[in-house]
PDB file of C-alpha atoms in Angstrom:
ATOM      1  CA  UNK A 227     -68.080 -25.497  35.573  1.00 46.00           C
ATOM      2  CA  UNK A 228     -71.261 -26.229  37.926  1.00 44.00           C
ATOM      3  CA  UNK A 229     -71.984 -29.395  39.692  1.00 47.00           C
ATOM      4  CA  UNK A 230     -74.651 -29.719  36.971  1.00 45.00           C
ATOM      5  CA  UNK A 231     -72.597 -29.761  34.561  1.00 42.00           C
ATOM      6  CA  UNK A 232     -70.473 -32.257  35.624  1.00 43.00           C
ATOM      7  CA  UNK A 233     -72.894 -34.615  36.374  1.00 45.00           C
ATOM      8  CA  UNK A 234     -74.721 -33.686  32.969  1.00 44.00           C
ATOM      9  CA  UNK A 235     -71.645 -35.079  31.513  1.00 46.00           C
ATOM     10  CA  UNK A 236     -70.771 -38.139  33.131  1.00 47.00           C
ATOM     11  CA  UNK A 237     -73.771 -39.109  31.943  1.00 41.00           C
ATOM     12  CA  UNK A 238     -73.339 -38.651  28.659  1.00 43.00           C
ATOM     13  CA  UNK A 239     -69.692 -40.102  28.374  1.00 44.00           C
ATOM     14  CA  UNK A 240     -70.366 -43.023  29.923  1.00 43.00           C
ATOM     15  CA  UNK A 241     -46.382 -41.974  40.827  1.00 32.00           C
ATOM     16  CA  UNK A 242     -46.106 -44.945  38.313  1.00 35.00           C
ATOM     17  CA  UNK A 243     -44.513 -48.206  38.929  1.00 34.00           C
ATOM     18  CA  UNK A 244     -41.570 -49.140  36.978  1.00 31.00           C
ATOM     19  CA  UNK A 245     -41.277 -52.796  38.112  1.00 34.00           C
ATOM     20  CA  UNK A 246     -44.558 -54.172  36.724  1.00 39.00           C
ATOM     21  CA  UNK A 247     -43.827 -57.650  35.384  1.00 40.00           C
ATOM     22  CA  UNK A 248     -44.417 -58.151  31.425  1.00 45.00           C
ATOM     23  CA  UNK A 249     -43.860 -60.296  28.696  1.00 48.00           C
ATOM     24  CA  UNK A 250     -40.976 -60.191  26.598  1.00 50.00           C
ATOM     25  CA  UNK A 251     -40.775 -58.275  23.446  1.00 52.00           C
ATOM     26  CA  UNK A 252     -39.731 -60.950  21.641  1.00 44.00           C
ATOM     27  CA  UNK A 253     -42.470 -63.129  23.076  1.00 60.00           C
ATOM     28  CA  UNK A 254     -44.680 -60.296  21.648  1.00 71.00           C
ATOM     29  CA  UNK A 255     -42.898 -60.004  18.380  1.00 66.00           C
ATOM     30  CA  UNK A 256     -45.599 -61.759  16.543  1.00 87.00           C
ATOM     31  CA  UNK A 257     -48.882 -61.047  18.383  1.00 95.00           C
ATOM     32  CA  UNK A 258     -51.740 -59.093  16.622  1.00 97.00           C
ATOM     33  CA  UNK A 259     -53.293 -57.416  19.565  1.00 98.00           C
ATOM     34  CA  UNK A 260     -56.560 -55.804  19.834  1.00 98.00           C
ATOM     35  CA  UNK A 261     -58.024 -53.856  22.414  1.00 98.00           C
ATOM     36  CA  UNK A 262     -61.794 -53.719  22.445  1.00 98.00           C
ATOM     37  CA  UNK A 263     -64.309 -52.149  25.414  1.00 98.00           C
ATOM     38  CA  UNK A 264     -65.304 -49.110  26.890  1.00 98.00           C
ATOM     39  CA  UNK A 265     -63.743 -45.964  29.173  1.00 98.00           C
ATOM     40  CA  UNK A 266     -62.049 -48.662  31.443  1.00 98.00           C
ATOM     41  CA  UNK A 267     -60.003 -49.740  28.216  1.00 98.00           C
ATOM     42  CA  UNK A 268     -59.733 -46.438  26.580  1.00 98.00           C
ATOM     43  CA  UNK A 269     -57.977 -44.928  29.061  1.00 98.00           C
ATOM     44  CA  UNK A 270     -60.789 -42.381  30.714  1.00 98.00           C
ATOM     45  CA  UNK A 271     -59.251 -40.561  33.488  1.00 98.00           C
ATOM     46  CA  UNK A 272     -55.623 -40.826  33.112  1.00 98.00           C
ATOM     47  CA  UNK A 273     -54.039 -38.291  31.073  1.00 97.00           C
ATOM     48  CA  UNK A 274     -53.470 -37.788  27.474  1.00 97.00           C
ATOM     49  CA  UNK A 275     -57.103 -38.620  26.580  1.00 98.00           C
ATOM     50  CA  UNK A 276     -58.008 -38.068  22.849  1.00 97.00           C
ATOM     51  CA  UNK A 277     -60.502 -38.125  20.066  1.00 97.00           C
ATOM     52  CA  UNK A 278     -63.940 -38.901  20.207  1.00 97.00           C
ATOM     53  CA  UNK A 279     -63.258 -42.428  21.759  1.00 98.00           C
ATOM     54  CA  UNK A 280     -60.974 -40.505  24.980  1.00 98.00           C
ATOM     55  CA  UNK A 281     -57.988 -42.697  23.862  1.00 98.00           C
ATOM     56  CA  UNK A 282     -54.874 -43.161  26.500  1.00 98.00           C
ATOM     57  CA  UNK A 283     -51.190 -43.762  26.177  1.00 98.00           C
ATOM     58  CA  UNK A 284     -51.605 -44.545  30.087  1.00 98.00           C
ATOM     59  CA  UNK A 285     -54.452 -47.144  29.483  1.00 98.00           C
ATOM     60  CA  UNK A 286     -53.641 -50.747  30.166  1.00 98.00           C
ATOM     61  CA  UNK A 287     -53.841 -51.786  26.645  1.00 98.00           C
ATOM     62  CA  UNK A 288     -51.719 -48.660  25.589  1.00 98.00           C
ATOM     63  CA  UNK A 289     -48.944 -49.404  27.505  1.00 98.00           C
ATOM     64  CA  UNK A 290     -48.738 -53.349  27.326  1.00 98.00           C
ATOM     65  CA  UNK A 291     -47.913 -52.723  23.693  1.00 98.00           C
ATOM     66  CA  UNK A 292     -45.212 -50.100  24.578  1.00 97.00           C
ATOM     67  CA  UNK A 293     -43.666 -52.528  26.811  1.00 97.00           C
ATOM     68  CA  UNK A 294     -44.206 -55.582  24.551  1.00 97.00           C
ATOM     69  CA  UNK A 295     -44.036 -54.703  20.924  1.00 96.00           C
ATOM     70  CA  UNK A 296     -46.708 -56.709  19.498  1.00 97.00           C
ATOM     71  CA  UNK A 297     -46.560 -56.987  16.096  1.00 96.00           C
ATOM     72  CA  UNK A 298     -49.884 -54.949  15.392  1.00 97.00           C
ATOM     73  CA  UNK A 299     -51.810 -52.719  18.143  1.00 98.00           C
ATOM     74  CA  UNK A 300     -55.226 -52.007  17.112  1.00 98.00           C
ATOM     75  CA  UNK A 301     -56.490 -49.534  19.816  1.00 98.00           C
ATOM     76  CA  UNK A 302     -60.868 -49.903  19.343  1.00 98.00           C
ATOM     77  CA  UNK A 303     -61.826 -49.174  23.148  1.00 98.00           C
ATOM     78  CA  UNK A 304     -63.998 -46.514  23.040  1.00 98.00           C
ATOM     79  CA  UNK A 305     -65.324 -44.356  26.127  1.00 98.00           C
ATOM     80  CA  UNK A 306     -69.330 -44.663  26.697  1.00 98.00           C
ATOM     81  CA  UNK A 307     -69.240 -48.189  24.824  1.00 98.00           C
ATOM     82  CA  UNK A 308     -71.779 -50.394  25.278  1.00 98.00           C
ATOM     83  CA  UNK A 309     -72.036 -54.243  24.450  1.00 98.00           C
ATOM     84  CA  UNK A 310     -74.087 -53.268  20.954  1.00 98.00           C
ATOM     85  CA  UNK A 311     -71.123 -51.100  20.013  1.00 98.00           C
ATOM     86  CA  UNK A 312     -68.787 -53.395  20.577  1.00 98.00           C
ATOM     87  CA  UNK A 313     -70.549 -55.695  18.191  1.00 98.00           C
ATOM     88  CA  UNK A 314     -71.619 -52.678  15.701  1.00 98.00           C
ATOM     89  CA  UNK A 315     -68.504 -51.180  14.888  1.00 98.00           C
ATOM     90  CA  UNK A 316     -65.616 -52.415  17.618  1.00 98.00           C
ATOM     91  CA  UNK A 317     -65.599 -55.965  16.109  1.00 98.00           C
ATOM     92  CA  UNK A 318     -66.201 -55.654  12.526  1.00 98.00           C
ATOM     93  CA  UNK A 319     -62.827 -53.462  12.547  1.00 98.00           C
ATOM     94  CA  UNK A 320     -60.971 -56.025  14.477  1.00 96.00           C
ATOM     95  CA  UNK A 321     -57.946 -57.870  12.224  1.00 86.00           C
ATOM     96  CA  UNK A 322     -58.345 -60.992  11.195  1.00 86.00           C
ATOM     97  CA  UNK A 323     -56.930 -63.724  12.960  1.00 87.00           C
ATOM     98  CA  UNK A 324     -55.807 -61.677  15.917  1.00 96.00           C
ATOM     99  CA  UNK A 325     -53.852 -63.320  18.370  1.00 96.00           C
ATOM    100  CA  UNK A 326     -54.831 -61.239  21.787  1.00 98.00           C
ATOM    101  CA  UNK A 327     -58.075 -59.632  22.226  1.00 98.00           C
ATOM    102  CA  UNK A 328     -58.809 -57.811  25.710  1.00 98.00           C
ATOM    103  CA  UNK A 329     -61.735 -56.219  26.970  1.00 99.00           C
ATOM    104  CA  UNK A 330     -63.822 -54.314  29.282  1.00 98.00           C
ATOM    105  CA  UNK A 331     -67.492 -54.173  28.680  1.00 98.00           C
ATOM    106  CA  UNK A 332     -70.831 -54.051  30.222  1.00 98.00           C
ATOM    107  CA  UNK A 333     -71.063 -51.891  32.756  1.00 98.00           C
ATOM    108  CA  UNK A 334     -72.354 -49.115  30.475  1.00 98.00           C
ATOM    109  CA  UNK A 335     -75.461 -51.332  29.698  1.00 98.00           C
ATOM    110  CA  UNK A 336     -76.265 -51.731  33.248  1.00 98.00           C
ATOM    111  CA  UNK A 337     -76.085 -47.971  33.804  1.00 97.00           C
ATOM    112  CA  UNK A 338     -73.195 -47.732  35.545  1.00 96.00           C
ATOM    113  CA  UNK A 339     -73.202 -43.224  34.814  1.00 94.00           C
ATOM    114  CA  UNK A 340     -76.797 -43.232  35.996  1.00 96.00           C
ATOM    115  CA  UNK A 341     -76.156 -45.226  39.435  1.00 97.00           C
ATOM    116  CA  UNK A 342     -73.635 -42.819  40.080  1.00 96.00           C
ATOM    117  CA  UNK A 343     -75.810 -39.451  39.332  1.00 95.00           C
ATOM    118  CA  UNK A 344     -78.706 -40.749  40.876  1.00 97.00           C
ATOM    119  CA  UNK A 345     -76.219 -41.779  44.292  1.00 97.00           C
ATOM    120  CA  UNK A 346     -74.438 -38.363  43.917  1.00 96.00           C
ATOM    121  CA  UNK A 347     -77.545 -36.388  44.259  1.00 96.00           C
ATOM    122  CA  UNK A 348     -80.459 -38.045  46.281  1.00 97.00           C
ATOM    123  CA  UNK A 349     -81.166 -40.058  49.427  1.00 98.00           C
ATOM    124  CA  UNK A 350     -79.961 -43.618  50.417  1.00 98.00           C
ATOM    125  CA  UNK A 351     -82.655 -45.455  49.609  1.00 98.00           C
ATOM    126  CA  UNK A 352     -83.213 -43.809  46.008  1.00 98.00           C
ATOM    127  CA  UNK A 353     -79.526 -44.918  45.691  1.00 98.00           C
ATOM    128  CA  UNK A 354     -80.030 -48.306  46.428  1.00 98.00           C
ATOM    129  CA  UNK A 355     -83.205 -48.702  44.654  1.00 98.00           C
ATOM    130  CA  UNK A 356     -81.076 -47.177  41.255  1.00 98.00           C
ATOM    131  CA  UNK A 357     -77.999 -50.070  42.126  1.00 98.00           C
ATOM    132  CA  UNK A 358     -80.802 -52.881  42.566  1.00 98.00           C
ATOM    133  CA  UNK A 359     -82.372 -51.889  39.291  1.00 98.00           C
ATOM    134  CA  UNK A 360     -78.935 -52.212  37.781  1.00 98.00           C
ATOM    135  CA  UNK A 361     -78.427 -55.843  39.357  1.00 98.00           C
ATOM    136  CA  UNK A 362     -82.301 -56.727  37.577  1.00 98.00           C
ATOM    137  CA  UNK A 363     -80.725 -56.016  34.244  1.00 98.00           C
ATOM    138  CA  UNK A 364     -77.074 -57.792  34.845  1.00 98.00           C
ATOM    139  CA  UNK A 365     -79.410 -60.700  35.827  1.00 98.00           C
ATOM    140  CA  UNK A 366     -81.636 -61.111  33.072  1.00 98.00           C
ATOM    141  CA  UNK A 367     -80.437 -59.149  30.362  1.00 98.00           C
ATOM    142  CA  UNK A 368     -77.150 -58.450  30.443  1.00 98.00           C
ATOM    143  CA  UNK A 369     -75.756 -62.377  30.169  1.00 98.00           C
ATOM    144  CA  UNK A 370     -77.445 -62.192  26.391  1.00 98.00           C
ATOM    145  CA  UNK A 371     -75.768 -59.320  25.285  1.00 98.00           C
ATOM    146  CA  UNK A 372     -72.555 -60.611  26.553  1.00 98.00           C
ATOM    147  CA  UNK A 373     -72.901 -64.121  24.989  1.00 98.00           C
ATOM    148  CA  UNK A 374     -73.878 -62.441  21.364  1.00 98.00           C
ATOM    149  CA  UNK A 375     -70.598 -60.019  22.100  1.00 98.00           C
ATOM    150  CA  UNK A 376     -68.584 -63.165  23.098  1.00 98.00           C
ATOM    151  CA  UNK A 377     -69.422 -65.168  19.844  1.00 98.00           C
ATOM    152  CA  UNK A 378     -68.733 -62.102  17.681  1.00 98.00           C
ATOM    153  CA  UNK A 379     -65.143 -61.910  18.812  1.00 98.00           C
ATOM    154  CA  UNK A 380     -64.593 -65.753  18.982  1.00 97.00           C
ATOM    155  CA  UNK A 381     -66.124 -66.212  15.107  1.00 97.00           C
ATOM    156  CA  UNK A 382     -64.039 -62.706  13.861  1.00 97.00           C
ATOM    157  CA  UNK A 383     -60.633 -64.086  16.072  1.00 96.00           C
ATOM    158  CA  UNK A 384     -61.328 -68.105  16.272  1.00 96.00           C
ATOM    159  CA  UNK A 385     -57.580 -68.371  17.902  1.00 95.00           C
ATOM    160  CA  UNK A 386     -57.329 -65.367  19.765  1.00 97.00           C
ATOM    161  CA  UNK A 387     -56.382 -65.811  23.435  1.00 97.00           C
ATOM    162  CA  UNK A 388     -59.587 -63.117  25.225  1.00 98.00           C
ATOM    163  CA  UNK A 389     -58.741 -61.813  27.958  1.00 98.00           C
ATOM    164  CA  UNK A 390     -61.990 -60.336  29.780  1.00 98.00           C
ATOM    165  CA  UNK A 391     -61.305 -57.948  32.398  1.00 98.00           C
ATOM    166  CA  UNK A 392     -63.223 -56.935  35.653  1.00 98.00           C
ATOM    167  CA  UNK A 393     -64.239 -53.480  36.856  1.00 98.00           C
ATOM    168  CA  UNK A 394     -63.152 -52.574  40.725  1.00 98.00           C
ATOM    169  CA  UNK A 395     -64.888 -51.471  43.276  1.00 98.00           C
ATOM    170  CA  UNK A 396     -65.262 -47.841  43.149  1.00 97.00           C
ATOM    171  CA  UNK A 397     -65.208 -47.106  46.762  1.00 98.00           C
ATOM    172  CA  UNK A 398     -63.131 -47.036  49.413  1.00 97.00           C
ATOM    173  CA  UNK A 399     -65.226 -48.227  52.705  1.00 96.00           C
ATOM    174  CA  UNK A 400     -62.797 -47.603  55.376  1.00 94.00           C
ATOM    175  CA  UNK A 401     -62.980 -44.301  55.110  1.00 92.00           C
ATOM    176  CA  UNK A 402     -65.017 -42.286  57.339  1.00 92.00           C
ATOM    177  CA  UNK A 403     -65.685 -38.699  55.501  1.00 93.00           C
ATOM    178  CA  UNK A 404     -66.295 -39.320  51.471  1.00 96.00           C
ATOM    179  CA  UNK A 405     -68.477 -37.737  49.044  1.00 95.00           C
ATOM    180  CA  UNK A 406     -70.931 -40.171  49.490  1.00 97.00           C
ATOM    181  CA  UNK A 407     -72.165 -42.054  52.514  1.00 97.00           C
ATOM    182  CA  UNK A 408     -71.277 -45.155  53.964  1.00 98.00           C
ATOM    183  CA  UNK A 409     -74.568 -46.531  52.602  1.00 98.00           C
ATOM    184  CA  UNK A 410     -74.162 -45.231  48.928  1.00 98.00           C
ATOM    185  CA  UNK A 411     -70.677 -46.484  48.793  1.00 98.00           C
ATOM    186  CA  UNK A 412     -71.741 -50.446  49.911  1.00 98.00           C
ATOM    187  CA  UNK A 413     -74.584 -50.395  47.595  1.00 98.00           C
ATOM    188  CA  UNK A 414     -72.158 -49.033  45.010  1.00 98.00           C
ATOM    189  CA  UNK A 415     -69.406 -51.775  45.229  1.00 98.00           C
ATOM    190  CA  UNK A 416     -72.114 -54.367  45.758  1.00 98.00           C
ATOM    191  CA  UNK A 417     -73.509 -53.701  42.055  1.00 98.00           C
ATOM    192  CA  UNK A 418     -69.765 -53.657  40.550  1.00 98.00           C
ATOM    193  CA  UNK A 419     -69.532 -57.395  42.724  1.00 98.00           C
ATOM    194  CA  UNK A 420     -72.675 -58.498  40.907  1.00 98.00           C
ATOM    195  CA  UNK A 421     -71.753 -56.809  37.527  1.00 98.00           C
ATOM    196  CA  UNK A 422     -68.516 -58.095  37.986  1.00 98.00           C
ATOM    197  CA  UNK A 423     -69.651 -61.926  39.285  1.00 98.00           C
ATOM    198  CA  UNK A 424     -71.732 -62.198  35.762  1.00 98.00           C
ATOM    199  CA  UNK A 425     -68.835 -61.121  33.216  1.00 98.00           C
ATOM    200  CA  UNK A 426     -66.730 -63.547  34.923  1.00 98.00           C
ATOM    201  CA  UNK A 427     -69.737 -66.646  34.572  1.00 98.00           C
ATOM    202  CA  UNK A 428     -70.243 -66.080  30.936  1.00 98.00           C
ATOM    203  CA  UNK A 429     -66.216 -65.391  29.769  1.00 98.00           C
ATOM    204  CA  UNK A 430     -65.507 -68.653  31.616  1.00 98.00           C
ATOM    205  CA  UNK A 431     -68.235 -70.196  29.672  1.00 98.00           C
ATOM    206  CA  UNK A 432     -66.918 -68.951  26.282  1.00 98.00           C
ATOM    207  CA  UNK A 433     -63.540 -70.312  28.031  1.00 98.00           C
ATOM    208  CA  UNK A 434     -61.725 -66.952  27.787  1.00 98.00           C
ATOM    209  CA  UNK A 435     -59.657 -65.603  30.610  1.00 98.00           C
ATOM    210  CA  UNK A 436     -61.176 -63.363  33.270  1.00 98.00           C
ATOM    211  CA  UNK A 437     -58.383 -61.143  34.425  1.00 98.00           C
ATOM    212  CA  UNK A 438     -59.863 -60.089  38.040  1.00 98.00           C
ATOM    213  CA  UNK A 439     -58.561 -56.384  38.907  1.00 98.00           C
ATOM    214  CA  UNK A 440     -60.326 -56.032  42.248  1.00 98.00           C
ATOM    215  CA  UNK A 441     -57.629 -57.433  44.579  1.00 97.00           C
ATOM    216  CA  UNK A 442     -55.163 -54.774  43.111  1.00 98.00           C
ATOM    217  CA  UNK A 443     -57.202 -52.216  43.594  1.00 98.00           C
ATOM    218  CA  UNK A 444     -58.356 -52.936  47.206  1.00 97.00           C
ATOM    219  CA  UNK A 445     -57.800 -49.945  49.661  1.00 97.00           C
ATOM    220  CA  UNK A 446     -57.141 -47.519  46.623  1.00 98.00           C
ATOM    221  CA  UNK A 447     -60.895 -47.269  46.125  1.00 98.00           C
ATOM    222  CA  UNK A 448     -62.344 -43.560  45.856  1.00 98.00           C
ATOM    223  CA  UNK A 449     -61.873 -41.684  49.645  1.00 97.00           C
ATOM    224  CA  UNK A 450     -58.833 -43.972  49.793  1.00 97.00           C
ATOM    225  CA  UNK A 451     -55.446 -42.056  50.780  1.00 96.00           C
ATOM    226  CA  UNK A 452     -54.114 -43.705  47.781  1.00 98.00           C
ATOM    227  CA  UNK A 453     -56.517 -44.059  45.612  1.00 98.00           C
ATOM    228  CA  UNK A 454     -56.273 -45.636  41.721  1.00 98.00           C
ATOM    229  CA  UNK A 455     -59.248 -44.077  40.501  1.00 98.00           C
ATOM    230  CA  UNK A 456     -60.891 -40.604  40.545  1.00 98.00           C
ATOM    231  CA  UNK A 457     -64.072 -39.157  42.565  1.00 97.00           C
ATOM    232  CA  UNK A 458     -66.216 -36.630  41.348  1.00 96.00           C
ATOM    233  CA  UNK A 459     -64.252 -34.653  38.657  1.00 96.00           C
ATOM    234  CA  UNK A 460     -64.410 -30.926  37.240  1.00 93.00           C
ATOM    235  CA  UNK A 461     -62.094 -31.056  34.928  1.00 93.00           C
ATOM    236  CA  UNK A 462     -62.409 -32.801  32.875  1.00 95.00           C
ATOM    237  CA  UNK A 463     -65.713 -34.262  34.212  1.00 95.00           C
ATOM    238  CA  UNK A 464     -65.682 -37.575  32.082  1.00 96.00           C
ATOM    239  CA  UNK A 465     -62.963 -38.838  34.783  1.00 97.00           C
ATOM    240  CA  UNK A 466     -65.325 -38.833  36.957  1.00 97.00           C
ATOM    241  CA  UNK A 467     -65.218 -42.448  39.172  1.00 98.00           C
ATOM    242  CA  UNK A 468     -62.728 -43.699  36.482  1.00 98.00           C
ATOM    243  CA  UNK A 469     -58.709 -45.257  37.119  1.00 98.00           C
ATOM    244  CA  UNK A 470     -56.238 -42.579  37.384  1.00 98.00           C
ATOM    245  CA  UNK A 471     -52.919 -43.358  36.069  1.00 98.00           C
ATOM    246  CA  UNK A 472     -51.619 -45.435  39.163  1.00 98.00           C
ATOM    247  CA  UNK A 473     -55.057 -46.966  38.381  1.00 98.00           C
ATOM    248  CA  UNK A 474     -54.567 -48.370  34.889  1.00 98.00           C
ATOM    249  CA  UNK A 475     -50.777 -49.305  35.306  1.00 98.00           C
ATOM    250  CA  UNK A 476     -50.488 -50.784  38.899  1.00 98.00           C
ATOM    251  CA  UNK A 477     -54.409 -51.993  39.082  1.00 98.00           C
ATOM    252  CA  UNK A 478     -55.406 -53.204  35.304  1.00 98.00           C
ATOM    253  CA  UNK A 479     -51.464 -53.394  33.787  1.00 98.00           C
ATOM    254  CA  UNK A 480     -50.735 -56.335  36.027  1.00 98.00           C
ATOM    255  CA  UNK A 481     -53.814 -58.353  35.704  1.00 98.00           C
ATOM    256  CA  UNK A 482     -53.825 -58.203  32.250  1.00 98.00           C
ATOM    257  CA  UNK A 483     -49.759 -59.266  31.532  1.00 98.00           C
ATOM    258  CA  UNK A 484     -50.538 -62.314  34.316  1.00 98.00           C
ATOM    259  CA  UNK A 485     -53.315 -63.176  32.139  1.00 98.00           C
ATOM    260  CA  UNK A 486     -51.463 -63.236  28.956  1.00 96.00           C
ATOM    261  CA  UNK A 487     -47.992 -64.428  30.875  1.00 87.00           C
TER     262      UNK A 487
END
């Protein structure tokens, strides 16, 4: 498969640790849990991926309710999900009255697939000019579709504990040799800060629970010698710049069960 190709679709899709600490499953037992977001909650770029949606077993969400037994699982994360999505057809599926709702979502609507093609494959400056463009739109659009989001899970789940969850930084900086330059990668990590620094101001205003992931994945960053999340993939390309499975269960497994602990 070309380079092309690879890129072509990124754009369109938008050793494990046994010791991680969880809930009981009997204080599980009667939780209705539902997982809403994008590829960071599906489970894009671990393996196993299925369906249309590129559904997990390694995801975060998949595996807290292997190790917890919640009483329901409803699995709605769905890879290239935007914020409109989640209100179109991720909530109105949602159960009734759940009792944990997690989430990743908005860095589709800033363009997170285009930052990365237009980094991948011109200069510096064109790079940074794409990230700043992104950090226009998580400034003045992007709190609105998060509020309207927000309110559609609080009216559909009223007593539902949220748990909002961060996106890392995709780059390891330490490194010296990496697919992209020094330059690319700061500008990179400094629109996931800003992205990042926005979800966390309007959950906290809704009073959910922002579940930060970026200290767990610090030095595992792309270019990293251990890193929890992919570069520039082949096969399959969607896992391009997405958590591999060390990603999803030592990065995003812990944040979320200290959320919910």
């Amino acid at each position: 498969m070309s380079r092309a190709t690879v890129l072509a679709c990124l754009v369109s899709s938008s050793v494990l640790a046994l010791t991680v600490a969880a809930a009981s499953p009997a204080q599980a037992a009667g939780v209705d849990y539902v997982a809403l977001g994008d590829s960071y909650s599906s489970g894009v770029g671990a393996p196993g991926q299925s369906g249309l949606c590129l559904r997990s077993n390694y995801s975060y969400a998949a595996q807290w309710a292997t190790r917890n037994s919640p009483a329901t699982f409803q699995f709605l994360a769905c890879s290239g999900a935007e914020t409109d999505d989640v209100l179109d057809s991720q909530v109105p599926a949602m159960k009734s009255g759940a009792d944990l709702v997690s989430i990743t979502i908005g860095g589709n609507d800033a363009g997170f697939a285009p930052t990365v093609l237009t980094c991948l494959t011109s200069s510096d400056a064109t790079c940074t000019a794409k990230v700043n463009e992104g950090k226009a739109y998580v400034a003045n659009t992007l709190p609105g579709k998060l509020n309207a989001t927000y309110t559609a899970i609080r009216n559909k789940a009223p007593g539902a504990k949220v748990v909002v969850l961060s996106y890392p930084n995709i780059f390891d900086t330490s490194a010296a040799l990496c697919e992209m330059s020094m330059t690319k990668r700061k500008a990179i990590n400094s629109g996931a800060q800003t992205l990042d620094d926005m979800i966390k101001a309007r959950a906290t205003a809704f009073g959910f629970t922002f579940a930060d992931v970026r200290g767990n994945f610090t030095g595992h960053g792309v270019c990293a010698a251990r890193p929890y999340l992919n570069g520039l993939t082949i096969i399959p390309p969607q896992n391009s710049y997405h958590p591999n499975a060390n990603g999803y269960t030592l990065g995003y497994l812990p944040a979320l069960t200290s959320a919910v602990s």
